[in-house]
XYZ file of C-alpha atoms in Angstrom:
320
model
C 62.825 19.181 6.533
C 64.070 20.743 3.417
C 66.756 18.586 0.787
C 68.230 19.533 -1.965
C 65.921 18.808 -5.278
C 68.400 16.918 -7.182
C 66.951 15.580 -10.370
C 65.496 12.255 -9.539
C 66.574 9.544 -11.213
C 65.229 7.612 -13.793
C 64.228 4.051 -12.146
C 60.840 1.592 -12.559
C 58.276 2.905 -10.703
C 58.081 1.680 -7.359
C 55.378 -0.020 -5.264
C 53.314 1.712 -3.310
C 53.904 3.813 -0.747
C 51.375 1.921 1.987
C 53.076 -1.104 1.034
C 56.261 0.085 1.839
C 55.261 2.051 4.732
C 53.680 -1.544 6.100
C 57.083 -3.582 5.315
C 58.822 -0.151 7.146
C 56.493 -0.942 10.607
C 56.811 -4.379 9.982
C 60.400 -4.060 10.316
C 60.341 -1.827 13.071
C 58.261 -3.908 15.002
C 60.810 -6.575 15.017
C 63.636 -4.624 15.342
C 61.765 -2.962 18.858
C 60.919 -5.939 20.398
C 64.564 -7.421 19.708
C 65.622 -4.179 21.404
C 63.255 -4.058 24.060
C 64.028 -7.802 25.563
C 67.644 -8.195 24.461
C 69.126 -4.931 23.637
C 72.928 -6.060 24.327
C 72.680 -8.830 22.051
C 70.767 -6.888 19.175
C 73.751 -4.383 19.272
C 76.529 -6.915 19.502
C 75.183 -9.714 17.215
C 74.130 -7.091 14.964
C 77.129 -5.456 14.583
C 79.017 -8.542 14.094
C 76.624 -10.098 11.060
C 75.768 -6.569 9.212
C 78.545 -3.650 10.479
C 81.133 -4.447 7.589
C 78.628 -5.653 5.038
C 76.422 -2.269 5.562
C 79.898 -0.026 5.421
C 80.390 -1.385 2.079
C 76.837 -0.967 0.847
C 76.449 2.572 2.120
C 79.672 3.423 0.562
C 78.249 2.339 -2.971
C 75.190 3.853 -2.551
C 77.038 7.623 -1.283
C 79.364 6.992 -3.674
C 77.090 6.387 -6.954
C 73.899 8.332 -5.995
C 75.742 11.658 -5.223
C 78.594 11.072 -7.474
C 78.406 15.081 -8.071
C 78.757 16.304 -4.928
C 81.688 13.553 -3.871
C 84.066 14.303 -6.123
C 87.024 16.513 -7.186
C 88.992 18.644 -4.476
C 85.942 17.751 -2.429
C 86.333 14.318 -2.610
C 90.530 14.168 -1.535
C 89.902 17.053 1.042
C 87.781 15.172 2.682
C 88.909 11.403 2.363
C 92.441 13.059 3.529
C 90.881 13.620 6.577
C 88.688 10.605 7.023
C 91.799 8.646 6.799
C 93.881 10.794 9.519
C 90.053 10.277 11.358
C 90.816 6.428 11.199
C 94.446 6.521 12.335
C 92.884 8.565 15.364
C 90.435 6.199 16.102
C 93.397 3.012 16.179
C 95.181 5.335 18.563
C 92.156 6.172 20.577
C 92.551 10.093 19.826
C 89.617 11.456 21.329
C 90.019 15.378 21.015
C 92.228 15.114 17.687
C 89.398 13.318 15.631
C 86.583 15.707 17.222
C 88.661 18.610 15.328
C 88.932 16.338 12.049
C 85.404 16.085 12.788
C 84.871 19.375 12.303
C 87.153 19.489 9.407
C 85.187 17.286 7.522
C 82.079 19.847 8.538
C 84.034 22.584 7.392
C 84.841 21.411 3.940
C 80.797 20.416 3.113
C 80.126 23.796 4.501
C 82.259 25.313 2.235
C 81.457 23.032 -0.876
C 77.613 23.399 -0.149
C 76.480 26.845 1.734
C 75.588 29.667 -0.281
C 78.537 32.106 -0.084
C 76.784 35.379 1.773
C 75.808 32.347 4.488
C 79.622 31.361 5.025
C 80.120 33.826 7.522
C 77.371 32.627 9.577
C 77.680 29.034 9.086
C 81.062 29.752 10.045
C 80.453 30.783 13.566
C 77.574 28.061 13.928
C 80.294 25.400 13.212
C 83.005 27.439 15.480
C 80.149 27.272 18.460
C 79.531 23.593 18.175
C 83.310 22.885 18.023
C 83.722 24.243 21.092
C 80.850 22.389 22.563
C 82.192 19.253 21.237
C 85.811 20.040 22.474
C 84.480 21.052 25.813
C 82.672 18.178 26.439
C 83.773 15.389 24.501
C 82.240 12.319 25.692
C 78.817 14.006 24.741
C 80.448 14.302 21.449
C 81.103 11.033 20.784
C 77.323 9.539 22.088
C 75.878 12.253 19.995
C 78.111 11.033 16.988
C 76.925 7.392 17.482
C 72.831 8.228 17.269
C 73.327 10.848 14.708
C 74.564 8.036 12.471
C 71.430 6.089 12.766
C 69.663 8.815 11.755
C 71.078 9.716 8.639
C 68.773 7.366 6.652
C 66.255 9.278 7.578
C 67.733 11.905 5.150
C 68.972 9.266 1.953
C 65.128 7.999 2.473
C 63.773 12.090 2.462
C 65.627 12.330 -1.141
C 64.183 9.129 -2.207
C 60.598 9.898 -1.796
C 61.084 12.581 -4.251
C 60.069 9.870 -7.148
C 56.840 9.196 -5.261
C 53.869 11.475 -5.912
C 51.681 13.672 -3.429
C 49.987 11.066 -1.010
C 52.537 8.601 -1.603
C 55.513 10.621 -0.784
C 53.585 11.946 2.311
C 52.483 8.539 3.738
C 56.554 6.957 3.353
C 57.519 10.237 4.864
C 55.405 9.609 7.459
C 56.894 5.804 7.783
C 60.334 7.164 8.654
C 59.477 9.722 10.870
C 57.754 7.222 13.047
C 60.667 4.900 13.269
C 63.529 7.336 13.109
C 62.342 10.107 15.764
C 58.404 8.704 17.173
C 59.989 5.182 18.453
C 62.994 6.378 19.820
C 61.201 9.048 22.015
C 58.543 6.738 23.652
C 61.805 4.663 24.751
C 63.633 7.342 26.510
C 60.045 8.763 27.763
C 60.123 5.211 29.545
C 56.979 4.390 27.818
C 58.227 0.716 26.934
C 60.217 0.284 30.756
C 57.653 -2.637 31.951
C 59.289 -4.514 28.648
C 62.394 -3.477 28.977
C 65.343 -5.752 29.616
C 69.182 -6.339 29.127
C 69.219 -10.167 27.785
C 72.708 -9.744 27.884
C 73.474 -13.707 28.666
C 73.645 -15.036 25.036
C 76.839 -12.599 24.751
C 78.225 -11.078 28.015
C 80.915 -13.545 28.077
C 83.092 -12.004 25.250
C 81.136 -8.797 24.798
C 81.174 -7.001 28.101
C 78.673 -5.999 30.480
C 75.641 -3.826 29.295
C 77.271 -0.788 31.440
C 80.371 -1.381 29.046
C 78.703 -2.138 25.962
C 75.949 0.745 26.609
C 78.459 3.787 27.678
C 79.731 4.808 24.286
C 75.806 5.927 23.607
C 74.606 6.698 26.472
C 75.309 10.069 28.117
C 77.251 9.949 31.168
C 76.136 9.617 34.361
C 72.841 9.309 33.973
C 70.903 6.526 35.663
C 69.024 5.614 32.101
C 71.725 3.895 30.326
C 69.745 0.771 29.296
C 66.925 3.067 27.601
C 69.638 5.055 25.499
C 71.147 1.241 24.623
C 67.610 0.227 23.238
C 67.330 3.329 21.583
C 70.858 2.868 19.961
C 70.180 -1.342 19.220
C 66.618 -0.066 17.580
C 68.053 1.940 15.288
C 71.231 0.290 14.484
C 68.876 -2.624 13.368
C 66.272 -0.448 11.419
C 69.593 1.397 10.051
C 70.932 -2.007 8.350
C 67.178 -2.747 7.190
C 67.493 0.241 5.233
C 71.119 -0.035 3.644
C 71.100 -3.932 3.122
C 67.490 -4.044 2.424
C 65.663 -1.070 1.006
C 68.179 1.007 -1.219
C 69.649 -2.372 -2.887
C 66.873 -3.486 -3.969
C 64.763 0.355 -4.898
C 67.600 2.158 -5.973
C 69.110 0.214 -7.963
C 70.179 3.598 -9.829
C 73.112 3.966 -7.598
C 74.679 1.080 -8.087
C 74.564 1.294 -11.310
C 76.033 4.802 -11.588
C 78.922 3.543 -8.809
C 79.543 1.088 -10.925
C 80.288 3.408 -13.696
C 82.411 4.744 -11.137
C 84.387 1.659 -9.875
C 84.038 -1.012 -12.459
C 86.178 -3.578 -10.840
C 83.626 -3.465 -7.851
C 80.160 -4.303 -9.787
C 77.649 -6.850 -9.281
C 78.312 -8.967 -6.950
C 81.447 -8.138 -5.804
C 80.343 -5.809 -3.320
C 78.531 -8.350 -1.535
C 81.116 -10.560 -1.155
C 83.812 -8.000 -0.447
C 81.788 -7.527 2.513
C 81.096 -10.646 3.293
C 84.639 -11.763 3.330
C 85.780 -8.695 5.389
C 82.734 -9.755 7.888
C 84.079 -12.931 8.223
C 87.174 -12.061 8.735
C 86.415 -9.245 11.418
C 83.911 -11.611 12.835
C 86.599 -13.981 13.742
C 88.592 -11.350 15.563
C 85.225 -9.611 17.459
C 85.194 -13.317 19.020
C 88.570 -13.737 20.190
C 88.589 -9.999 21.476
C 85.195 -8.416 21.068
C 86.876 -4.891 22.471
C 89.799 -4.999 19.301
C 87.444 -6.132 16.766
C 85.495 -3.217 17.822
C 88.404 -0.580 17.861
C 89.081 -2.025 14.482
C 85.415 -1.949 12.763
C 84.560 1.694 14.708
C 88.080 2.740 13.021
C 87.081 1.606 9.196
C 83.703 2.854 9.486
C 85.033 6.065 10.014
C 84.925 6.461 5.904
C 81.271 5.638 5.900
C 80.053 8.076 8.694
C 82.297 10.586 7.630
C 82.410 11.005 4.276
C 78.295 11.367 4.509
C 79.015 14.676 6.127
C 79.215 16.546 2.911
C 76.411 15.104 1.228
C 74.061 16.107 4.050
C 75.372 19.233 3.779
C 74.753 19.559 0.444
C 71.741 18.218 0.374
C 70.246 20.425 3.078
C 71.457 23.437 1.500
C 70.412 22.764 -2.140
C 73.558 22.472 -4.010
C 72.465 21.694 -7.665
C 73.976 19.599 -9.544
C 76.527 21.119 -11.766
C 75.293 21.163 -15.825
């Protein structure tokens, strides 16, 4: 995996690496067996205590850590179309937010590729548009996993400001969670474990064919393996944003502070928790709105990553 080598931040020196690649499996170890024996409720319940909290962490983090790259014509272009993303979303505007989608791609590629690559990336992006477009379900379930993932990347940059064995052994950490795990599930290797515990929240959630079709491809008979796959992650992916960054980057916050001054401290924390609360209340009464609502708003968080990927796989430096 190549990232871009962005100067790395000037931070305490932090523990070491087999320490945090234990707490990592230690972590990961709960999260799987949570997903293994009740994979409904991890997703739900999950969702409902962390989503909103995690949007609003993420955000700083993005925000503050790669304050160069989100910023500028950049930065409007492409919360312009995050926000036309969200209205989509409300109005359940499949095919429109799959192009906005791609809009959003477009503007990283052309704020991060080298320019005699354009042409090429270009076409790559044209291609997968039409995939997308043509089969648009797959889109979206592709969309929903690829999110969980992305830590995998933020985490990549981090290790930077660990040294030779260090950086390889945390490396190692995430790969095992992120893409190791996840493939013994849908290989079936953890089947004689596996099941729905879907009682504790079926009543106002759905059933796990409901709750597990947005990530799960359709029609195929392995729906529940896909949903553990999706509740695994989801739970490892809020042990990373509410968790790890906060407390070992503390850089970011600090330079998204600079940023947004009237949201330091602790104010992020309980913005979230507030709007948790809040969205909580509604996920309860109708678990299907509060969802339409939360998937909607998140749309900033998922989206507005795009470019920073982009630019972080392609080396954009930072500007002098």
């Amino acid at each position: 995996m190549t990232v871009a080598t962005l100067p790395a931040p000037r931070t305490p020196a932090p523990p070491r690496a087999a320490g945090l690649a234990l707490g990592f499996a230690a972590c990961a170890a709960v999260a799987l067996a949570a997903a293994l024996r009740a994979p409904l409720a991890t997703t739900v319940l999950g969702l409902i205590a962390f989503g909103v909290l995690h949007n609003v962490l993420e955000l700083r983090y993005v925000a503050g850590r790669f304050a160069h790259i989100l910023t500028g014509r950049l930065l409007w272009t492409a919360l312009a179309l995050v926000t036309a993303i969200v209205f989509c979303r409300v109005l359940g505007m499949r095919i429109p937010e799959i192009v906005l989608c791609y809009g959003v791609l477009a503007a990283g590629v052309w704020h991060a590729v080298p320019r005699g690559w354009l042409v090429p990336a270009g076409l790559g992006l044209a291609g997968a548009a039409a995939v997308s477009l043509t089969w648009p379900a797959y889109h979206f379930v592709v969309l929903a996993h690829l999110h969980n993932v992305v830590p995998l990347f933020f985490l990549w940059e981090w290790s930077r400001r660990l040294a030779g064995r260090e950086r390889a052994l945390f490396r190692a950490a995430q790969l095992g969670w992120v893409l190791l795990v996840p493939a013994l599930l849908l290989a079936g290797v953890f089947d004689p474990l596996l099941a729905d515990g879907s009682a504790a929240v079926v009543a106002f959630a759905g059933s796990p064919e409901s709750i597990a079709a947005p990530v799960s491809p359709p029609g195929l008979t392995a729906g529940l393996r896909f949903l553990a796959v999706f509740a695994f992650l989801q739970a490892m992916h809020y042990v990373v944003w509410l968790g790890f960054l906060p407390r070992f980057a503390p850089d970011a916050a600090a330079a998204f502070e600079q940023r947004v001054p009237w949201l330091a401290g602790w104010r992020p924390w309980a913005l979230g928790a507030a709007a948790a609360l809040v969205l909580g209340g509604l996920f309860l009464v109708d678990y299907g709105q509060g969802r339409t609502l939360y998937q909607a708003l998140a749309g900033y968080h998922a989206y507005l990553e795009f470019p920073v990927l982009l630019a972080l796989l392609f080396a954009r430096p930072r500007p002098a």
